[in-house]
GROMACS .gro file of C-alpha atoms in nm:
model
  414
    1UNK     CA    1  -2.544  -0.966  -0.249
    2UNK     CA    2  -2.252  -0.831  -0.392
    3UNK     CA    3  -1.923  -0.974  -0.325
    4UNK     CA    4  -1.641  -0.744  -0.104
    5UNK     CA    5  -1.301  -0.741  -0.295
    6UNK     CA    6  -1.005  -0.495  -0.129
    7UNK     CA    7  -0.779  -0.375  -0.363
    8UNK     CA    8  -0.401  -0.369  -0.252
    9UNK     CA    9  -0.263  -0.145  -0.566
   10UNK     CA   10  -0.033   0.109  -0.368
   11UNK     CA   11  -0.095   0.397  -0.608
   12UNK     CA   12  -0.477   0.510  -0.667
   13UNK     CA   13  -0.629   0.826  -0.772
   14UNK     CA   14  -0.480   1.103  -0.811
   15UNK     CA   15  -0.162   0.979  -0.881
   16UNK     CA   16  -0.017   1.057  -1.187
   17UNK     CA   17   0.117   0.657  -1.192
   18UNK     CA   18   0.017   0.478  -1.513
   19UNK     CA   19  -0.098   0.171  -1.270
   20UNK     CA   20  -0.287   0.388  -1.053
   21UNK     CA   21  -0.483   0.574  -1.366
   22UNK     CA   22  -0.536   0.212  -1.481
   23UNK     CA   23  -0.635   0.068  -1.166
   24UNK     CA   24  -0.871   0.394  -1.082
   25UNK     CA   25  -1.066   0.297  -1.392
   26UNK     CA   26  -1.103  -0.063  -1.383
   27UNK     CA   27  -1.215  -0.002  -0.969
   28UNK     CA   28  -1.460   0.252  -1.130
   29UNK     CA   29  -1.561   0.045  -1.362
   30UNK     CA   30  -1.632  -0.242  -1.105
   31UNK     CA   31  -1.796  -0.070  -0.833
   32UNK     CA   32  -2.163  -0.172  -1.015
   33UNK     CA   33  -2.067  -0.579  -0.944
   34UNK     CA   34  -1.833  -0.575  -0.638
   35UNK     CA   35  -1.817  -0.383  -0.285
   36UNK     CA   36  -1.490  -0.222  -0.349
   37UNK     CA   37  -1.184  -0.102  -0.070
   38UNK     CA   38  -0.882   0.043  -0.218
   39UNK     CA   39  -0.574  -0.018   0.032
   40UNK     CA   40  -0.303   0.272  -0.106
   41UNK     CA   41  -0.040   0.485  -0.034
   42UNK     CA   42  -0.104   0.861  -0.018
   43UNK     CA   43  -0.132   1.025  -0.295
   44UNK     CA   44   0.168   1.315  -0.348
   45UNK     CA   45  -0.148   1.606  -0.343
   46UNK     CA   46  -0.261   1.457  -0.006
   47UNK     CA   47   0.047   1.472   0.150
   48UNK     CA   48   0.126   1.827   0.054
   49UNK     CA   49  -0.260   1.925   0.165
   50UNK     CA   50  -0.183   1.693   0.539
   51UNK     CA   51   0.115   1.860   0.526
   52UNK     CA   52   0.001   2.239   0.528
   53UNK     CA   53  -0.294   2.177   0.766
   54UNK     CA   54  -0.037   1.986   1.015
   55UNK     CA   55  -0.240   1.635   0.982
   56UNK     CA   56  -0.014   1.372   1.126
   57UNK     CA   57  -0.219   1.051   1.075
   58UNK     CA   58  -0.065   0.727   0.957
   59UNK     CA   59  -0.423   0.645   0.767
   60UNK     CA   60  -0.692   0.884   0.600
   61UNK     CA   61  -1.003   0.766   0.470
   62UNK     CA   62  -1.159   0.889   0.201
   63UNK     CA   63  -1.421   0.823  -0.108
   64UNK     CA   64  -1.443   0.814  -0.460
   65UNK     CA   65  -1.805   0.738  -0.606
   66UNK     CA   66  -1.909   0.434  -0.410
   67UNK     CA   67  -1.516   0.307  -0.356
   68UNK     CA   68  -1.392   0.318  -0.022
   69UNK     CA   69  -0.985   0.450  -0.008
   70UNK     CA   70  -0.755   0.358   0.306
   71UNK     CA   71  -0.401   0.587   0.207
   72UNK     CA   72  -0.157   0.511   0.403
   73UNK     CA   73   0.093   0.793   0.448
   74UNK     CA   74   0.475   0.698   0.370
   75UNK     CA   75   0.800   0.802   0.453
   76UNK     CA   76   0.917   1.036   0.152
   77UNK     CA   77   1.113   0.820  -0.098
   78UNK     CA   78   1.430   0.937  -0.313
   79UNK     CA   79   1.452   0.667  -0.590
   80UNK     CA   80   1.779   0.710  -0.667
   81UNK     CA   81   1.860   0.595  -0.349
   82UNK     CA   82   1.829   0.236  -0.250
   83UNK     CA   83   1.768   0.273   0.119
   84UNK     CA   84   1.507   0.573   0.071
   85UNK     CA   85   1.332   0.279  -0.154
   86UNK     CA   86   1.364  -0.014   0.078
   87UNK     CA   87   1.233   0.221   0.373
   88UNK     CA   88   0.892   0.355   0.241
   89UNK     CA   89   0.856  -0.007   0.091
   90UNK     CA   90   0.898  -0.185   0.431
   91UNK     CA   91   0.687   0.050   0.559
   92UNK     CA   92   0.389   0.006   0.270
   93UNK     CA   93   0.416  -0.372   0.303
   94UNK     CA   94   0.372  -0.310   0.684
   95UNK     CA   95   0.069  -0.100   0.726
   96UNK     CA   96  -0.134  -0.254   0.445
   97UNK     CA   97  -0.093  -0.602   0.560
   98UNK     CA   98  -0.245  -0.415   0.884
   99UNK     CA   99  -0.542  -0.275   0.701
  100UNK     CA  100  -0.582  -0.576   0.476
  101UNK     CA  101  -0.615  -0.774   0.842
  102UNK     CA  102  -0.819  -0.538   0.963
  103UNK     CA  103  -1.128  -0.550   0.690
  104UNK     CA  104  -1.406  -0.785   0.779
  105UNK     CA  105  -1.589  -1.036   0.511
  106UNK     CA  106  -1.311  -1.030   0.264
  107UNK     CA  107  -1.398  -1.240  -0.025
  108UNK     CA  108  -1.134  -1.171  -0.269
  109UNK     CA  109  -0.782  -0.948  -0.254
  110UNK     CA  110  -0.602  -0.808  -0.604
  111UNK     CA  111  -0.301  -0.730  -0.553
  112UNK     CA  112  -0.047  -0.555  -0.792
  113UNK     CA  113   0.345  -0.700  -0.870
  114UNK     CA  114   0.448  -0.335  -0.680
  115UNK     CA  115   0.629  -0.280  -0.426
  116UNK     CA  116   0.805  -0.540  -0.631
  117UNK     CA  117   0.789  -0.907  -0.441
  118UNK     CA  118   0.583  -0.794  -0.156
  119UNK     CA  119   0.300  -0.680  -0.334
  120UNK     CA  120   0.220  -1.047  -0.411
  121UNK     CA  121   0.300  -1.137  -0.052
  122UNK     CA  122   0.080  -0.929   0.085
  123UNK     CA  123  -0.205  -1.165  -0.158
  124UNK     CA  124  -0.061  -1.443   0.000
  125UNK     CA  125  -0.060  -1.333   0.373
  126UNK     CA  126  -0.389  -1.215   0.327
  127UNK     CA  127  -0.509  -1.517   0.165
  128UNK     CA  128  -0.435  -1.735   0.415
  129UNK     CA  129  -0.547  -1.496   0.698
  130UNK     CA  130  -0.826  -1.409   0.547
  131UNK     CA  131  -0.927  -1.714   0.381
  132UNK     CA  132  -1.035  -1.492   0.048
  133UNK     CA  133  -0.929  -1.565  -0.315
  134UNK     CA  134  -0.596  -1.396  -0.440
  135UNK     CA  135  -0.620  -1.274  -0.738
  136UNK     CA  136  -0.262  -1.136  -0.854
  137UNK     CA  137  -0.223  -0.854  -1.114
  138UNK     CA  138   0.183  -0.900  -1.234
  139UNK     CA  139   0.241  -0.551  -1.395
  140UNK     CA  140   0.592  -0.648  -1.421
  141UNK     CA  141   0.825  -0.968  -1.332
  142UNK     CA  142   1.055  -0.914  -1.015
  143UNK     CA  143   1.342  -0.970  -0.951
  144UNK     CA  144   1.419  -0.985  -1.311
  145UNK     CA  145   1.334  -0.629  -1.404
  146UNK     CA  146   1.586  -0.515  -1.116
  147UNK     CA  147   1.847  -0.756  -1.282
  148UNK     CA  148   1.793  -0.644  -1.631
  149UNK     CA  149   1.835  -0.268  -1.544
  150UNK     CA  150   2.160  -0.328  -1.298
  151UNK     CA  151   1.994  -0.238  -0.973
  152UNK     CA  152   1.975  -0.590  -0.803
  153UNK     CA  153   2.330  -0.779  -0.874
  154UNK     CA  154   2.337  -1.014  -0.577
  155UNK     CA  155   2.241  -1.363  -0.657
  156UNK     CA  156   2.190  -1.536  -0.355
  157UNK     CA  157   1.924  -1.220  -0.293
  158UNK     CA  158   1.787  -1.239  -0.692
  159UNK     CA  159   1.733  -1.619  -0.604
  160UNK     CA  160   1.523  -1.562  -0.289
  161UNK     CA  161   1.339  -1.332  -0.466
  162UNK     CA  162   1.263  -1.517  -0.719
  163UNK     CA  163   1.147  -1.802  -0.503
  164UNK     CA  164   0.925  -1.601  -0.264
  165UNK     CA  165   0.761  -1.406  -0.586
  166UNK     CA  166   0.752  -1.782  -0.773
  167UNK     CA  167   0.571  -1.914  -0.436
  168UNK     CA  168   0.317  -1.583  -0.444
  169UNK     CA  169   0.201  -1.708  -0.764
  170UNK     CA  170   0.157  -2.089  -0.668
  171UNK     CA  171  -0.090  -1.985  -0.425
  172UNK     CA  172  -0.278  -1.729  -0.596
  173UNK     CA  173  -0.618  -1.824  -0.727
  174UNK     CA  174  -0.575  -1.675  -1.022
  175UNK     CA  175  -0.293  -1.480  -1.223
  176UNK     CA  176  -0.315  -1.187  -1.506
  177UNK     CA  177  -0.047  -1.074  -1.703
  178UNK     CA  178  -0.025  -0.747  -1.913
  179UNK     CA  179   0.100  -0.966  -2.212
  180UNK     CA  180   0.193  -1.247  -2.357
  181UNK     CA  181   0.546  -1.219  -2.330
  182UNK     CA  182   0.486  -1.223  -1.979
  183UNK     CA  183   0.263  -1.533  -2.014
  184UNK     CA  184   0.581  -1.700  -2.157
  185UNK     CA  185   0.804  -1.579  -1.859
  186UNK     CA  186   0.519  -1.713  -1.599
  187UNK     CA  187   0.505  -2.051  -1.750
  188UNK     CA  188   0.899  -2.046  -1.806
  189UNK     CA  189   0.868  -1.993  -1.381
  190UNK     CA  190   0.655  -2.318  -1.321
  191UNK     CA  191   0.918  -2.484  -1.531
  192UNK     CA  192   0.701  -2.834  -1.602
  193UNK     CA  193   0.490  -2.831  -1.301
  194UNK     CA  194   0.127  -2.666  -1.313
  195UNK     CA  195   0.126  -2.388  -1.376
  196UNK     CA  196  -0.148  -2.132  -1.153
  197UNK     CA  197  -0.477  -2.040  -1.356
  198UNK     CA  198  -0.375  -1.720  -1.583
  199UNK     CA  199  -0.496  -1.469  -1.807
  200UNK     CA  200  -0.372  -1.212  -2.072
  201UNK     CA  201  -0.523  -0.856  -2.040
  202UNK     CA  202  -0.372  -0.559  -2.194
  203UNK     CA  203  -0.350  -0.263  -1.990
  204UNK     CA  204  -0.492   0.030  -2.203
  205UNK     CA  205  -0.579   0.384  -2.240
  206UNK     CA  206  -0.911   0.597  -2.296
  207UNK     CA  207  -0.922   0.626  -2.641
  208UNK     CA  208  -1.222   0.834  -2.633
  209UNK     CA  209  -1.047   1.155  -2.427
  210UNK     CA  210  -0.690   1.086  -2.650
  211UNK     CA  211  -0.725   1.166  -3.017
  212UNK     CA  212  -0.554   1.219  -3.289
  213UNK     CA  213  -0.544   1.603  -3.357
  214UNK     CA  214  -0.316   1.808  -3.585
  215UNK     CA  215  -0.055   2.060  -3.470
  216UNK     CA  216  -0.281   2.293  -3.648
  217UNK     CA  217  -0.543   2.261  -3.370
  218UNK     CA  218  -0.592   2.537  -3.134
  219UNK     CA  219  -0.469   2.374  -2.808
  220UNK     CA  220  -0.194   2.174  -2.960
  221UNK     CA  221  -0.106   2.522  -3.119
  222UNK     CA  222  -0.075   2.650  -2.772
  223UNK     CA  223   0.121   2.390  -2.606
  224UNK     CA  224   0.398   2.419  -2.918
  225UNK     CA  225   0.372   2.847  -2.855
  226UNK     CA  226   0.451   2.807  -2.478
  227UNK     CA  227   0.730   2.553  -2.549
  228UNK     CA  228   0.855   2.765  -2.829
  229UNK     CA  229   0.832   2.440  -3.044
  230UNK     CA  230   0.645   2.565  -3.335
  231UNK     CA  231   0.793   2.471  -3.677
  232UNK     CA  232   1.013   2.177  -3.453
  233UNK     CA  233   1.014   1.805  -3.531
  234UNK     CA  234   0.936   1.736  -3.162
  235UNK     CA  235   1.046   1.375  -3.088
  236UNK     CA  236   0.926   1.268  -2.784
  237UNK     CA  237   0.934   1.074  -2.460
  238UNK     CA  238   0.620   1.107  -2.231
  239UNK     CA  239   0.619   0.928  -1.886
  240UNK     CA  240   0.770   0.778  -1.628
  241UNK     CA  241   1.156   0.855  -1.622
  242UNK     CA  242   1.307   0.549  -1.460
  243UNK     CA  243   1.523   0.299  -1.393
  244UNK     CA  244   1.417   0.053  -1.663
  245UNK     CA  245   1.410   0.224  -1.963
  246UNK     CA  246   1.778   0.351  -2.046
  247UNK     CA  247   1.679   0.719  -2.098
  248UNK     CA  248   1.978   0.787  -1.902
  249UNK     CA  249   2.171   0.624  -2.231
  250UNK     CA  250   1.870   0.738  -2.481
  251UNK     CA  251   1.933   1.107  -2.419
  252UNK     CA  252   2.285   1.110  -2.568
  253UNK     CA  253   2.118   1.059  -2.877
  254UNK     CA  254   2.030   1.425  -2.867
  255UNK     CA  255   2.423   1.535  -2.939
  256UNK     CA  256   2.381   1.316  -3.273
  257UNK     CA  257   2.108   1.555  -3.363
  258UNK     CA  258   2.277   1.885  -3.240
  259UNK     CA  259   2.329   2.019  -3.544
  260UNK     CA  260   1.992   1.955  -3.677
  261UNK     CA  261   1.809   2.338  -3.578
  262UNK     CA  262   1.456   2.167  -3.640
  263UNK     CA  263   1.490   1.909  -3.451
  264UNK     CA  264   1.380   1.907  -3.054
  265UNK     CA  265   1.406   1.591  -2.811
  266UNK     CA  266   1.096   1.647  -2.525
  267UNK     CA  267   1.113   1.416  -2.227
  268UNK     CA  268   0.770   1.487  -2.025
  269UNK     CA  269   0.760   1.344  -1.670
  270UNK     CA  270   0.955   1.210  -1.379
  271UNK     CA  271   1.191   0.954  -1.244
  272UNK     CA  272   1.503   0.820  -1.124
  273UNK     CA  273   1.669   0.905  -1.405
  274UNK     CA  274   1.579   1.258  -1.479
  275UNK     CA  275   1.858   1.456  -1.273
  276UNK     CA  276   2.147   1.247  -1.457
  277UNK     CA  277   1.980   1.281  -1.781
  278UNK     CA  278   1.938   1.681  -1.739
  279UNK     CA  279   2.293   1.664  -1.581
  280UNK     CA  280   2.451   1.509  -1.942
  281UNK     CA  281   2.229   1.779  -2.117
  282UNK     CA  282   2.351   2.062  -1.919
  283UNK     CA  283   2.739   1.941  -1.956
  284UNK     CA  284   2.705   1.881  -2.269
  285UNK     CA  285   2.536   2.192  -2.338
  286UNK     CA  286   2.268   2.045  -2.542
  287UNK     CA  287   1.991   2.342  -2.684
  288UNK     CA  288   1.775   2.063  -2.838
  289UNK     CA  289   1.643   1.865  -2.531
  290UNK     CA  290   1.356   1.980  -2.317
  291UNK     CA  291   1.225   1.867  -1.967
  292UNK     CA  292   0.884   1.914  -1.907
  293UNK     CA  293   0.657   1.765  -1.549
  294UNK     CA  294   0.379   1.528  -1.617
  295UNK     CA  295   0.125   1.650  -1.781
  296UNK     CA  296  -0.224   1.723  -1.653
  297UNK     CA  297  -0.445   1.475  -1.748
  298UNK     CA  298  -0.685   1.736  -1.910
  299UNK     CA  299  -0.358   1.872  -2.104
  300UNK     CA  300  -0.274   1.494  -2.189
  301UNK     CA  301  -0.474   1.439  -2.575
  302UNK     CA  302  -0.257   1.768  -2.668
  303UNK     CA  303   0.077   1.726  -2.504
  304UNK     CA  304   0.097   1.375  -2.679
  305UNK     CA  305  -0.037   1.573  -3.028
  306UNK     CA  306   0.254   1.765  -3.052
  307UNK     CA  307   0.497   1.522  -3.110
  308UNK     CA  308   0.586   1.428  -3.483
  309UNK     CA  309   0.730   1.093  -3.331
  310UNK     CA  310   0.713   0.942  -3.003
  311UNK     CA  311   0.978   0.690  -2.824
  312UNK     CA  312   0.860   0.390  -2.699
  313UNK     CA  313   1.181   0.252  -2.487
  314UNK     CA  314   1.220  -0.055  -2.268
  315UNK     CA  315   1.589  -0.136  -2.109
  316UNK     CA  316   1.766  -0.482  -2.301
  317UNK     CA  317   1.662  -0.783  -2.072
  318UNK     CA  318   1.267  -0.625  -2.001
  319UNK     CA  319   1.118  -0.846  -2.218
  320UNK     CA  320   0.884  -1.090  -2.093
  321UNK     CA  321   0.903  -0.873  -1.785
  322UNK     CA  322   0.725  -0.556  -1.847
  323UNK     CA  323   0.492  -0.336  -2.117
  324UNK     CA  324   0.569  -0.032  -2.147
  325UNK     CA  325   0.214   0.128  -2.150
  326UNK     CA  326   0.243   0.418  -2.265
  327UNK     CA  327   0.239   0.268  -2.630
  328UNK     CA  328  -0.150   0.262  -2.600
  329UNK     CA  329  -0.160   0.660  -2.563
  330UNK     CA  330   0.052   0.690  -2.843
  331UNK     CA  331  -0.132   0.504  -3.025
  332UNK     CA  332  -0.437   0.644  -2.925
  333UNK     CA  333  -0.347   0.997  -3.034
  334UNK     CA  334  -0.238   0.850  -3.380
  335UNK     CA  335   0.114   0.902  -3.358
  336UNK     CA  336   0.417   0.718  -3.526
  337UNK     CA  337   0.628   0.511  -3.278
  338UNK     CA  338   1.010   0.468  -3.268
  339UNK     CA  339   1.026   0.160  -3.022
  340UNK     CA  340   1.362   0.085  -2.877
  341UNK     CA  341   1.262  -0.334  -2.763
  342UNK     CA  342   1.326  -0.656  -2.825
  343UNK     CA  343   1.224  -0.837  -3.065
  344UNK     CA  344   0.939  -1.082  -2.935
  345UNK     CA  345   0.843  -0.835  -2.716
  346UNK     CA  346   0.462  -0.755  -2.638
  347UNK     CA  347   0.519  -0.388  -2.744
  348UNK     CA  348   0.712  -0.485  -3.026
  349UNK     CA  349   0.437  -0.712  -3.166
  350UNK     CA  350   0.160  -0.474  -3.122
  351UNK     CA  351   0.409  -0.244  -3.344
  352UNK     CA  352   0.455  -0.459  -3.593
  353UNK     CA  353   0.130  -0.600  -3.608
  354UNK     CA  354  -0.037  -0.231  -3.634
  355UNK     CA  355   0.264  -0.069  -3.869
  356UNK     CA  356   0.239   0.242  -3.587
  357UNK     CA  357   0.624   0.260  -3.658
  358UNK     CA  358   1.003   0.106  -3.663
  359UNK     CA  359   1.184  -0.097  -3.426
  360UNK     CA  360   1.512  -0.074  -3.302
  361UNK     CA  361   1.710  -0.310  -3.060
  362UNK     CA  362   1.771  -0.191  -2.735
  363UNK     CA  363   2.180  -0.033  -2.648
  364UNK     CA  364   2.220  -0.059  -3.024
  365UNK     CA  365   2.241   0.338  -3.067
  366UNK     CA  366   2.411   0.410  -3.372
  367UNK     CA  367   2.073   0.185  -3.516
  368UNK     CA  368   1.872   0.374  -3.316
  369UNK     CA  369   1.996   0.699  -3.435
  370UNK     CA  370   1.975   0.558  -3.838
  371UNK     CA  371   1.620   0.475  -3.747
  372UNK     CA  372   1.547   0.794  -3.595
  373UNK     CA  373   1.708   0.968  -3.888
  374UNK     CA  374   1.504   0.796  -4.144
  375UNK     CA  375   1.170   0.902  -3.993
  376UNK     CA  376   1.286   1.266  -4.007
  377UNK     CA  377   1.364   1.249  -4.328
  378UNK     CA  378   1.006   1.000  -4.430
  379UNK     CA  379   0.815   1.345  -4.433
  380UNK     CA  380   0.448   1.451  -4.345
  381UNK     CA  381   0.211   1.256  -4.507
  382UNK     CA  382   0.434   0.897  -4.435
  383UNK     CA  383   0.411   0.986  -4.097
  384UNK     CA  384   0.093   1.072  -4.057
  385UNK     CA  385  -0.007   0.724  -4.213
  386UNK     CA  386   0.178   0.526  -3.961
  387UNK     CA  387   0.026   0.691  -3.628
  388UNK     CA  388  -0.307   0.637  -3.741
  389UNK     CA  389  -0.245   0.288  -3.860
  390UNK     CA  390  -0.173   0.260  -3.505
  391UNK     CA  391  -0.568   0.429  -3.407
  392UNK     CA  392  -0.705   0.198  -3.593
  393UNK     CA  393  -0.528  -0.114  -3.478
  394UNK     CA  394  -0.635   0.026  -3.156
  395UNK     CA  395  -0.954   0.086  -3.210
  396UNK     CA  396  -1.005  -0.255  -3.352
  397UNK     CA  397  -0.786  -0.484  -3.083
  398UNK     CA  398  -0.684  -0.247  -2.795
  399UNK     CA  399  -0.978  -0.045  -2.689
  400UNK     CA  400  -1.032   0.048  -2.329
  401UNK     CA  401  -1.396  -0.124  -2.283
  402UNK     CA  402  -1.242  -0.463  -2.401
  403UNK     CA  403  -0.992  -0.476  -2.113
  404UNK     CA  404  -1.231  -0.382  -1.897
  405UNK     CA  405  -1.477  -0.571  -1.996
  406UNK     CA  406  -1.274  -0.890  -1.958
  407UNK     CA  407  -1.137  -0.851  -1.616
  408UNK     CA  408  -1.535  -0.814  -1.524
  409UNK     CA  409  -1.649  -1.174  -1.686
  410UNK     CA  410  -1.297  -1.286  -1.530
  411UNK     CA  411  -1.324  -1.150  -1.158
  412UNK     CA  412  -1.723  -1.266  -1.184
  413UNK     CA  413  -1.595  -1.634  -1.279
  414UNK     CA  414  -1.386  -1.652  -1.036
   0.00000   0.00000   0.00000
C-alpha cells in the first residue's frame, strides 16, 4: 500500500512561483510511489475565476492527475507592505494547520521554509498531532534572509525567530537543503550538538523544454520584433523582482550604459521591488530599461533566448541562505551569466565550476559595471562559448531527472 504524504508548499500549480513550478513537478513526479495532498494557497488565476463567478469559499478542492489540491483562499497581499504580508501569512499558517489536522492516515508532511518560520512550524505542529514524519524542504534560511536584505532589524524578534525556526529543524525527521552553502549555515545552527539528518538537492529546471536557440530562430525572432529589441545586446533579468536581490540598486546600472544605443537592460517578472525600480527609470528618464510580466511558460525557452547575457543577482549577506534558481534556466538555454554573489556561494560555485560566466561581488557596482562592460565588448563567438559551457555542465551535474530522482530514493528511505 502506498504511503499518504500531504504536501504543505503554499504555492502549487499554476503559479508562476519558481517553488511552486518545482514543487508541481517533483509532486508529479511522485504520485506513482506516494498518495499525494497538496495543502496551498490559491492560485492568482483561481482567485480572479472565484472572483467573477462570486465564489466566496475559504477552501476549493481540486485535481491534478492523481494529486489531490486543498487552496486555501487568502487575503490579497501588497509586499511592499509589511502588515499586508504578516496578514495573508497569519492567515495561511491558520487554515493549513486546519486542513493539515483535518486529513486522516497521515504518514509523512513536507513542508517548505515559506511563509518564512511558520512553514516549518506547521511540520512541527503537525508532527506531533499527527504523529507522521516531518520532512522539511529549507528553500531559504529565515530570519537571516530578512536581516540580510534590511526588512527584519529587531533583534530580540530576529532571535526568536531564529530559535523557533532552529527548534523546527530539531524535530524534523529529516532536512533538505537547496545547497551546500546552506548545508554549512544548518550545521553552523546546531552549533556542536547533532545536528538533524540532512540532504543536499539542487532545485532545477526542465532542460528538455529550455534550449539553447539562436536569436536567428523564428520565435526568438518574434519575441525581439515585438520588443523592438532586434540588433540590441539585451542584458537581462528574468524572475522574481524582490526584496532579496538588490534590483532596486542593480537598475541604476542602466544610467552607466545610457549612452550605449545597443545596449537594452530587460527585467521580466514581478515583485516588491518593481514599482521603485520603474520609478528610478522613469525619473531618470532611462530609454534603455524594459519591464516585461512573467513570461508564459510556453513563451519561457524563447524569452530566456533572447538575451546576449543574463544577471544572476543575490543581495550581500544571502549566502548560505538562499539559491537563486533561476541560474539553472539560464543555464539551460545556454546563456552566459553575469552573477552578482558572494564568493562561496552555491550559485557562485556552480559558475565557476561550469565557466557559464563572471562573478562580481554584491553592492560593489562600479565592478559590476567593469564586468558588465567587458562581456559587451568579449563579442559573439566568446559568448556563445560560455552559455553553453554552462548546458553542458548542466547536462552532466544539474539535470532535472537527477533531483528528482534523489528526493524519490530519499522520501522512500525514509
Amino acid at each position: 500500500m502506498k504511503p499518504n504524504i500531504v504536501f504543505v508548499i503554499n504555492y502549487f500549480y499554476p503559479d508562476f512561483a519558481s517553488t511552486g513550478q518545482l514543487l508541481t513537478e517533483l509532486c508529479l513526479y511522485l504520485q506513482d510511489d506516494f498518495n499525494i495532498t497538496v495543502i496551498a494557497a490559491q492560485s492568482e488565476q483561481g482567485e480572479k475565476e472565484a472572483e467573477a463567478a462570486g465564489d466566496k469559499r475559504r477552501v476549493v478542492y481540486d485535481q491534478l492527475e492523481g494529486i489531490q489540491i486543498i487552496r486555501i483562499r487568502l487575503p490579497k497581499v501588497d509586499k511592499r507592505n509589511k502588515l499586508s504580508r504578516l496578514r495573508y501569512i497569519a492567515s495561511y499558517f491558520f487554515h493549513a494547520n486546519i486542513q493539515l489536522l483535518k486529513q486522516k492516515k497521515v504518514h509523512f508532511i513536507y513542508t517548505i521554509s515559506q511563509p518564512p518560520i511558520l512553514g516549518g512550524l506547521i511540520g512541527t505542529i503537525g508532527k506531533t498531532l499527527k504523529r507522521s514524519k516531518h520532512i522539511y524542504n529549507i528553500q531559504d534560511f529565515n530570519p537571516e534572509q530578512a536581516a540580510a536584505a534590511g526588512y527584519m532589524n529587531n533583534k530580540a524578534v530576529l532571535e526568536l525567530a531564529r530559535w523557533v525556526d532552529t527548534l523546527n529543524c530539531k524535530y524534523a525527521d529529516h532536512i533538505i537543503t537547496v545547497g551546500y552553502d546552506m548545508q554549512d549555515t544548518l550545521l553552523k545552527r546546531f552549533a556542536s550538538r547533532r545536528v538533524t539528518d540532512n540532504t543536499v538537492i539542487n532545485n532545477w529546471t526542465n532542460e528538455e523544454e529550455i534550449i539553447p536557440l539562436s536569436k536567428e530562430h523564428p520565435q526568438v525572432q518574434a519575441f525581439l520584433r515585438e520588443h523592438d529589441w532586434q540588433n540590441k545586446f539585451v542584458i537581462m533579468y528574468s524572475g522574481n523582482l524582490g526584496l532579496y536581490y538588490d534590483l532596486e540598486n542593480l537598475v541604476e546600472l542602466a544610467s552607466r550604459f545610457r549612452d550605449y544605443p545597443d545596449v537594452i537592460f530587460a527585467f521580466i517578472g514581478e515583485g516588491a521591488v518593481k514599482k521603485q525600480m520603474q520609478d528610478y527609470v522613469q525619473r531618470e528618464g532611462l530609454a534603455n530599461v524594459a519591464f516585461l510580466p512573467f513570461q508564459p511558460k510556453e513563451q519561457l525557452r524563447y524569452s530566456l533566448n533572447a538575451a546576449d547575457v543574463h544577471l544572476v543577482v543575490n543581495q550581500k549577506g544571502i549566502k548560505g541562505v538562499s539559491v537563486p534558481s533561476k541560474i539553472y534556466g539560464v543555464m539551460a538555454a545556454g546563456k552566459p551569466v553575469l552573477g552578482v554573489l558572494e564568493q562561496g556561494s552555491e550559485a557562485c560555485r556552480i559558475i565557476e565550476e561550469s565557466g557559464c560566466g563572471i562573478v562580481a561581488e554584491p553592492q560593489q557596482y562600479t565592478e559590476i559595471a567593469r564586468k558588465l562592460n567587458a562581456m559587451i565588448e568579449l563579442g559573439g563567438a566568446e559568448l556563445e562559448e560560455l552559455g553553453l559551457s554552462g548546458r553542458d555542465y548542466l547536462e552532466a551535474h544539474l539535470r532535472k531527472e537527477i533531483s528528482l530522482n534523489k528526493y524519490r530514493k530519499l522520501l522512500l528511505s525514509i
